[in-house]
mmCIF file of C-alpha atoms in Angstrom:
data_model
loop_
_atom_site.group_PDB
_atom_site.id
_atom_site.type_symbol
_atom_site.label_atom_id
_atom_site.label_comp_id
_atom_site.label_asym_id
_atom_site.label_seq_id
_atom_site.Cartn_x
_atom_site.Cartn_y
_atom_site.Cartn_z
ATOM 1 C CA MET A 1 6.552 29.197 0.691
ATOM 2 C CA HIS A 2 7.342 27.599 -2.647
ATOM 3 C CA LEU A 3 9.746 24.816 -3.622
ATOM 4 C CA GLU A 4 11.321 24.280 -7.000
ATOM 5 C CA PHE A 5 12.579 20.707 -7.614
ATOM 6 C CA LEU A 6 15.273 20.129 -10.206
ATOM 7 C CA LEU A 7 15.265 16.377 -10.929
ATOM 8 C CA GLU A 8 17.435 13.964 -12.809
ATOM 9 C CA GLU A 9 14.664 12.076 -14.518
ATOM 10 C CA PRO A 10 10.938 11.798 -15.238
ATOM 11 C CA SER A 11 10.475 8.717 -13.093
ATOM 12 C CA LEU A 12 11.498 10.700 -9.985
ATOM 13 C CA GLU A 13 9.104 13.539 -10.987
ATOM 14 C CA GLU A 14 6.326 10.859 -11.251
ATOM 15 C CA VAL A 15 7.017 9.706 -7.633
ATOM 16 C CA LEU A 16 7.101 13.232 -6.247
ATOM 17 C CA SER A 17 3.856 14.108 -7.888
ATOM 18 C CA TYR A 18 2.218 11.491 -5.637
ATOM 19 C CA ILE A 19 4.115 11.923 -2.356
ATOM 20 C CA LEU A 20 4.746 15.691 -2.151
ATOM 21 C CA PRO A 21 1.198 16.666 -1.781
ATOM 22 C CA GLU A 22 0.876 14.230 1.122
ATOM 23 C CA ILE A 23 4.146 15.574 2.818
ATOM 24 C CA LEU A 24 3.663 19.279 2.151
ATOM 25 C CA ARG A 25 -0.077 19.409 2.534
ATOM 26 C CA ASP A 26 -1.464 22.804 1.715
ATOM 27 C CA LYS A 27 1.338 24.647 3.486
ATOM 28 C CA ILE A 28 3.697 24.860 0.600
ATOM 29 C CA THR A 29 3.489 25.027 -3.246
ATOM 30 C CA PHE A 30 5.828 23.205 -5.494
ATOM 31 C CA ARG A 31 6.873 22.772 -9.093
ATOM 32 C CA THR A 32 8.990 19.881 -10.504
ATOM 33 C CA HIS A 33 11.351 20.079 -13.486
ATOM 34 C CA ALA A 34 12.798 16.788 -14.789
ATOM 35 C CA PHE A 35 15.939 16.446 -16.954
ATOM 36 C CA ARG A 36 17.020 13.674 -19.355
ATOM 37 C CA GLY A 37 19.364 11.999 -16.914
ATOM 38 C CA LYS A 38 22.298 12.927 -14.765
ATOM 39 C CA LYS A 39 24.561 14.325 -17.564
ATOM 40 C CA ASP A 40 21.720 16.556 -18.798
ATOM 41 C CA LEU A 41 21.119 17.811 -15.230
ATOM 42 C CA LEU A 42 24.751 18.531 -14.544
ATOM 43 C CA LYS A 43 25.178 20.193 -17.866
ATOM 44 C CA ASN A 44 22.287 22.541 -17.564
ATOM 45 C CA LEU A 45 22.312 23.208 -13.808
ATOM 46 C CA PRO A 46 24.803 26.039 -13.757
ATOM 47 C CA GLY A 47 22.765 28.039 -16.312
ATOM 48 C CA ARG A 48 19.466 27.189 -14.647
ATOM 49 C CA LEU A 49 20.680 28.236 -11.145
ATOM 50 C CA LYS A 50 22.184 31.466 -12.575
ATOM 51 C CA GLY A 51 18.731 32.212 -14.042
ATOM 52 C CA TYR A 52 17.131 31.618 -10.602
ATOM 53 C CA SER A 53 19.630 33.846 -8.883
ATOM 54 C CA THR A 54 18.331 36.858 -10.738
ATOM 55 C CA TRP A 55 14.789 36.691 -9.471
ATOM 56 C CA LEU A 56 14.456 34.164 -6.719
ATOM 57 C CA PRO A 57 12.098 35.530 -3.944
ATOM 58 C CA GLU A 58 12.973 35.006 -0.347
ATOM 59 C CA ASN A 59 10.267 32.466 0.243
ATOM 60 C CA TYR A 60 11.534 30.151 -2.630
ATOM 61 C CA LYS A 61 13.883 27.230 -2.178
ATOM 62 C CA ILE A 62 15.422 25.086 -4.908
ATOM 63 C CA ILE A 63 15.896 21.336 -4.247
ATOM 64 C CA VAL A 64 18.305 19.516 -6.603
ATOM 65 C CA MET A 65 17.911 15.740 -6.576
ATOM 66 C CA ILE A 66 20.330 13.321 -8.305
ATOM 67 C CA ASP A 67 21.069 9.577 -8.201
ATOM 68 C CA GLU A 68 24.342 8.441 -6.819
ATOM 69 C CA ASP A 69 24.573 5.617 -9.446
ATOM 70 C CA ARG A 70 27.570 4.115 -7.526
ATOM 71 C CA GLU A 71 29.668 7.304 -7.967
ATOM 72 C CA ASN A 72 31.517 8.922 -5.012
ATOM 73 C CA CYS A 73 28.733 10.425 -3.010
ATOM 74 C CA GLN A 74 30.915 13.187 -1.304
ATOM 75 C CA TYR A 75 32.357 14.248 -4.713
ATOM 76 C CA LEU A 76 28.985 14.492 -6.298
ATOM 77 C CA LYS A 77 27.563 16.443 -3.441
ATOM 78 C CA GLN A 78 30.595 18.863 -3.586
ATOM 79 C CA GLN A 79 30.069 19.265 -7.301
ATOM 80 C CA LEU A 80 26.508 20.398 -6.722
ATOM 81 C CA GLU A 81 27.525 22.697 -3.926
ATOM 82 C CA VAL A 82 30.152 24.421 -6.142
ATOM 83 C CA ILE A 83 27.665 24.900 -8.961
ATOM 84 C CA ALA A 84 25.111 26.468 -6.632
ATOM 85 C CA GLN A 85 27.682 28.730 -5.014
ATOM 86 C CA SER A 86 29.088 29.739 -8.389
ATOM 87 C CA ALA A 87 25.631 30.902 -9.374
ATOM 88 C CA GLY A 88 25.471 33.166 -6.379
ATOM 89 C CA LEU A 89 23.155 31.044 -4.325
ATOM 90 C CA THR A 90 23.503 29.851 -0.726
ATOM 91 C CA THR A 91 23.169 26.153 0.132
ATOM 92 C CA LYS A 92 21.887 24.471 3.251
ATOM 93 C CA SER A 93 25.119 22.565 3.591
ATOM 94 C CA SER A 94 27.417 25.586 3.358
ATOM 95 C CA ASN A 95 25.394 27.743 5.824
ATOM 96 C CA SER A 96 25.520 27.321 9.544
ATOM 97 C CA PRO A 97 22.390 25.879 11.188
ATOM 98 C CA ASN A 98 19.393 28.274 11.415
ATOM 99 C CA GLN A 99 20.863 30.477 8.608
ATOM 100 C CA PRO A 100 18.677 31.155 5.622
ATOM 101 C CA TYR A 101 19.585 29.265 2.488
ATOM 102 C CA GLN A 102 18.251 28.979 -1.048
ATOM 103 C CA VAL A 103 19.363 25.486 -2.317
ATOM 104 C CA ILE A 104 19.266 21.992 -0.882
ATOM 105 C CA ASN A 105 21.294 19.409 -2.750
ATOM 106 C CA ARG A 106 20.075 15.798 -2.221
ATOM 107 C CA ILE A 107 21.785 12.614 -3.382
ATOM 108 C CA VAL A 108 19.262 9.733 -3.813
ATOM 109 C CA ILE A 109 21.578 6.956 -2.554
ATOM 110 C CA GLU A 110 22.121 4.235 -5.278
ATOM 111 C CA GLU A 111 19.002 4.833 -7.417
ATOM 112 C CA LEU A 112 15.386 5.788 -7.097
ATOM 113 C CA GLU A 113 14.370 2.158 -6.909
ATOM 114 C CA ALA A 114 15.957 1.998 -3.402
ATOM 115 C CA TRP A 115 13.032 4.155 -2.294
ATOM 116 C CA PHE A 116 10.662 1.589 -3.710
ATOM 117 C CA PHE A 117 12.377 -1.295 -1.771
ATOM 118 C CA GLY A 118 12.042 0.977 1.326
ATOM 119 C CA ASP A 119 8.291 0.521 1.010
ATOM 120 C CA VAL A 120 7.791 -3.166 0.027
ATOM 121 C CA ASN A 121 4.129 -2.882 0.893
ATOM 122 C CA ALA A 122 3.691 -0.333 -1.972
ATOM 123 C CA ILE A 123 5.477 -2.711 -4.419
ATOM 124 C CA ARG A 124 3.047 -5.528 -3.432
ATOM 125 C CA GLN A 125 -0.059 -3.277 -3.704
ATOM 126 C CA ALA A 126 1.068 -2.360 -7.196
ATOM 127 C CA TYR A 127 2.110 -5.860 -8.086
ATOM 128 C CA PRO A 128 0.213 -8.400 -5.976
ATOM 129 C CA LYS A 129 2.013 -11.429 -7.395
ATOM 130 C CA VAL A 130 5.438 -10.292 -5.898
ATOM 131 C CA SER A 131 6.536 -12.629 -3.055
ATOM 132 C CA PRO A 132 4.919 -11.570 0.290
ATOM 133 C CA ASN A 133 8.159 -12.520 2.038
ATOM 134 C CA LEU A 134 10.129 -9.855 0.153
ATOM 135 C CA ALA A 135 10.529 -7.534 3.145
ATOM 136 C CA LYS A 136 11.748 -10.440 5.381
ATOM 137 C CA GLN A 137 14.611 -11.389 3.058
ATOM 138 C CA ALA A 138 17.943 -10.168 4.418
ATOM 139 C CA LYS A 139 19.187 -8.668 1.121
ATOM 140 C CA TYR A 140 16.193 -6.267 0.941
ATOM 141 C CA ARG A 141 16.242 -5.094 4.662
ATOM 142 C CA ASP A 142 18.604 -2.233 3.861
ATOM 143 C CA PRO A 143 17.256 -0.709 0.619
ATOM 144 C CA ASP A 144 20.261 1.595 0.185
ATOM 145 C CA ALA A 145 22.754 -1.264 0.317
ATOM 146 C CA ILE A 146 21.218 -3.754 -2.112
ATOM 147 C CA GLN A 147 23.962 -5.384 -4.033
ATOM 148 C CA GLY A 148 24.202 -5.295 -7.761
ATOM 149 C CA GLY A 149 22.039 -2.228 -8.374
ATOM 150 C CA THR A 150 18.521 -1.489 -7.131
ATOM 151 C CA TRP A 151 17.288 -1.027 -10.736
ATOM 152 C CA GLU A 152 18.394 -4.502 -11.764
ATOM 153 C CA THR A 153 17.164 -6.050 -8.563
ATOM 154 C CA LEU A 154 13.653 -4.529 -8.885
ATOM 155 C CA GLU A 155 13.433 -5.774 -12.437
ATOM 156 C CA LYS A 156 14.260 -9.328 -11.352
ATOM 157 C CA VAL A 157 11.777 -9.193 -8.487
ATOM 158 C CA LEU A 158 8.991 -7.898 -10.646
ATOM 159 C CA GLN A 159 9.767 -10.337 -13.532
ATOM 160 C CA ARG A 160 9.607 -13.298 -11.056
ATOM 161 C CA GLY A 161 6.028 -12.038 -10.329
ATOM 162 C CA GLY A 162 5.221 -11.999 -14.004
ATOM 163 C CA TYR A 163 5.471 -8.286 -14.504
ATOM 164 C CA HIS A 164 7.633 -6.075 -16.763
ATOM 165 C CA LYS A 165 8.519 -9.137 -18.862
ATOM 166 C CA GLY A 166 10.121 -7.093 -21.584
ATOM 167 C CA GLY A 167 12.384 -5.253 -19.124
ATOM 168 C CA LEU A 168 11.703 -2.695 -16.300
ATOM 169 C CA GLU A 169 9.913 0.419 -17.590
ATOM 170 C CA LYS A 170 11.111 2.898 -14.960
ATOM 171 C CA LEU A 171 8.373 5.545 -15.635
ATOM 172 C CA ARG A 172 5.634 2.932 -15.632
ATOM 173 C CA ALA A 173 6.877 1.311 -12.441
ATOM 174 C CA ALA A 174 7.029 4.765 -10.754
ATOM 175 C CA ARG A 175 3.531 5.542 -11.837
ATOM 176 C CA GLU A 176 2.196 2.220 -10.510
ATOM 177 C CA ILE A 177 4.142 2.016 -7.143
ATOM 178 C CA ALA A 178 4.188 5.680 -6.042
ATOM 179 C CA PRO A 179 0.418 6.002 -5.382
ATOM 180 C CA HIS A 180 0.788 3.339 -2.715
ATOM 181 C CA MET A 181 3.859 4.748 -0.933
ATOM 182 C CA ASN A 182 3.715 5.847 2.678
ATOM 183 C CA PRO A 183 6.498 8.292 3.368
ATOM 184 C CA SER A 184 6.472 7.902 7.145
ATOM 185 C CA VAL A 185 7.276 4.175 7.162
ATOM 186 C CA ASN A 186 9.794 4.039 4.297
ATOM 187 C CA ARG A 187 12.899 2.157 5.389
ATOM 188 C CA SER A 188 15.379 3.734 2.904
ATOM 189 C CA ARG A 189 17.785 5.978 4.823
ATOM 190 C CA SER A 190 18.160 8.283 1.862
ATOM 191 C CA PHE A 191 14.464 8.618 1.616
ATOM 192 C CA GLN A 192 14.180 9.492 5.351
ATOM 193 C CA VAL A 193 16.865 12.146 4.989
ATOM 194 C CA PHE A 194 14.866 13.738 2.154
ATOM 195 C CA TYR A 195 11.513 13.321 4.027
ATOM 196 C CA LYS A 196 12.894 14.881 7.139
ATOM 197 C CA SER A 197 14.275 17.823 5.286
ATOM 198 C CA LEU A 198 10.864 18.529 3.763
ATOM 199 C CA LEU A 199 9.144 18.150 7.197
ATOM 200 C CA GLU A 200 11.648 20.664 8.618
ATOM 201 C CA ILE A 201 10.692 23.120 5.993
ATOM 202 C CA THR A 202 6.932 22.660 6.574
ATOM 203 C CA GLU A 203 7.501 23.071 10.342
ATOM 204 C CA ILE A 204 9.326 26.387 9.832
ATOM 205 C CA HIS A 205 6.852 27.707 7.369
ATOM 206 C CA HIS A 206 3.452 26.436 8.555
#
């Protein structure tokens, strides 16, 4: 079994490079491909998927991952579904349960940083001067519902601890936080949906 990940940005690729080996173990191989933002991904996705459709083996699956960025989640998901189906590929959402599929479309609710807030312990291991009470504060309890943008919020939290003083460097933050993440305890709902879909694949193909 092999998974091809098409990702919106390099910082997500950085996170997956740490957590995928832990989730997939040795059961499944994978490769990640990062684009230069959402527009770049959406622009190139039709051609990329058409290319895959000409040679994709039965034991390959494609996982497309994109940030919601405060857009309409349902519309964005539908857009991805139409692109995949137009390329002649079957998606998990369009097929009935237990039917084979080739593409999984996943929306990272809000932004990647919601996944970091889902694992405050990982943030604190990377940045020890961040407040130890962070996880207990009401506004951080539901990482996918943080008001004012998770990117901006993470920047403020880290700067209060004396980190990323010149502004949040997304790739660097991903590189520093991701090694400490524990997928099984992450409190972000969008992360858990992603995590469970990978566990399902590993269960089927172990």
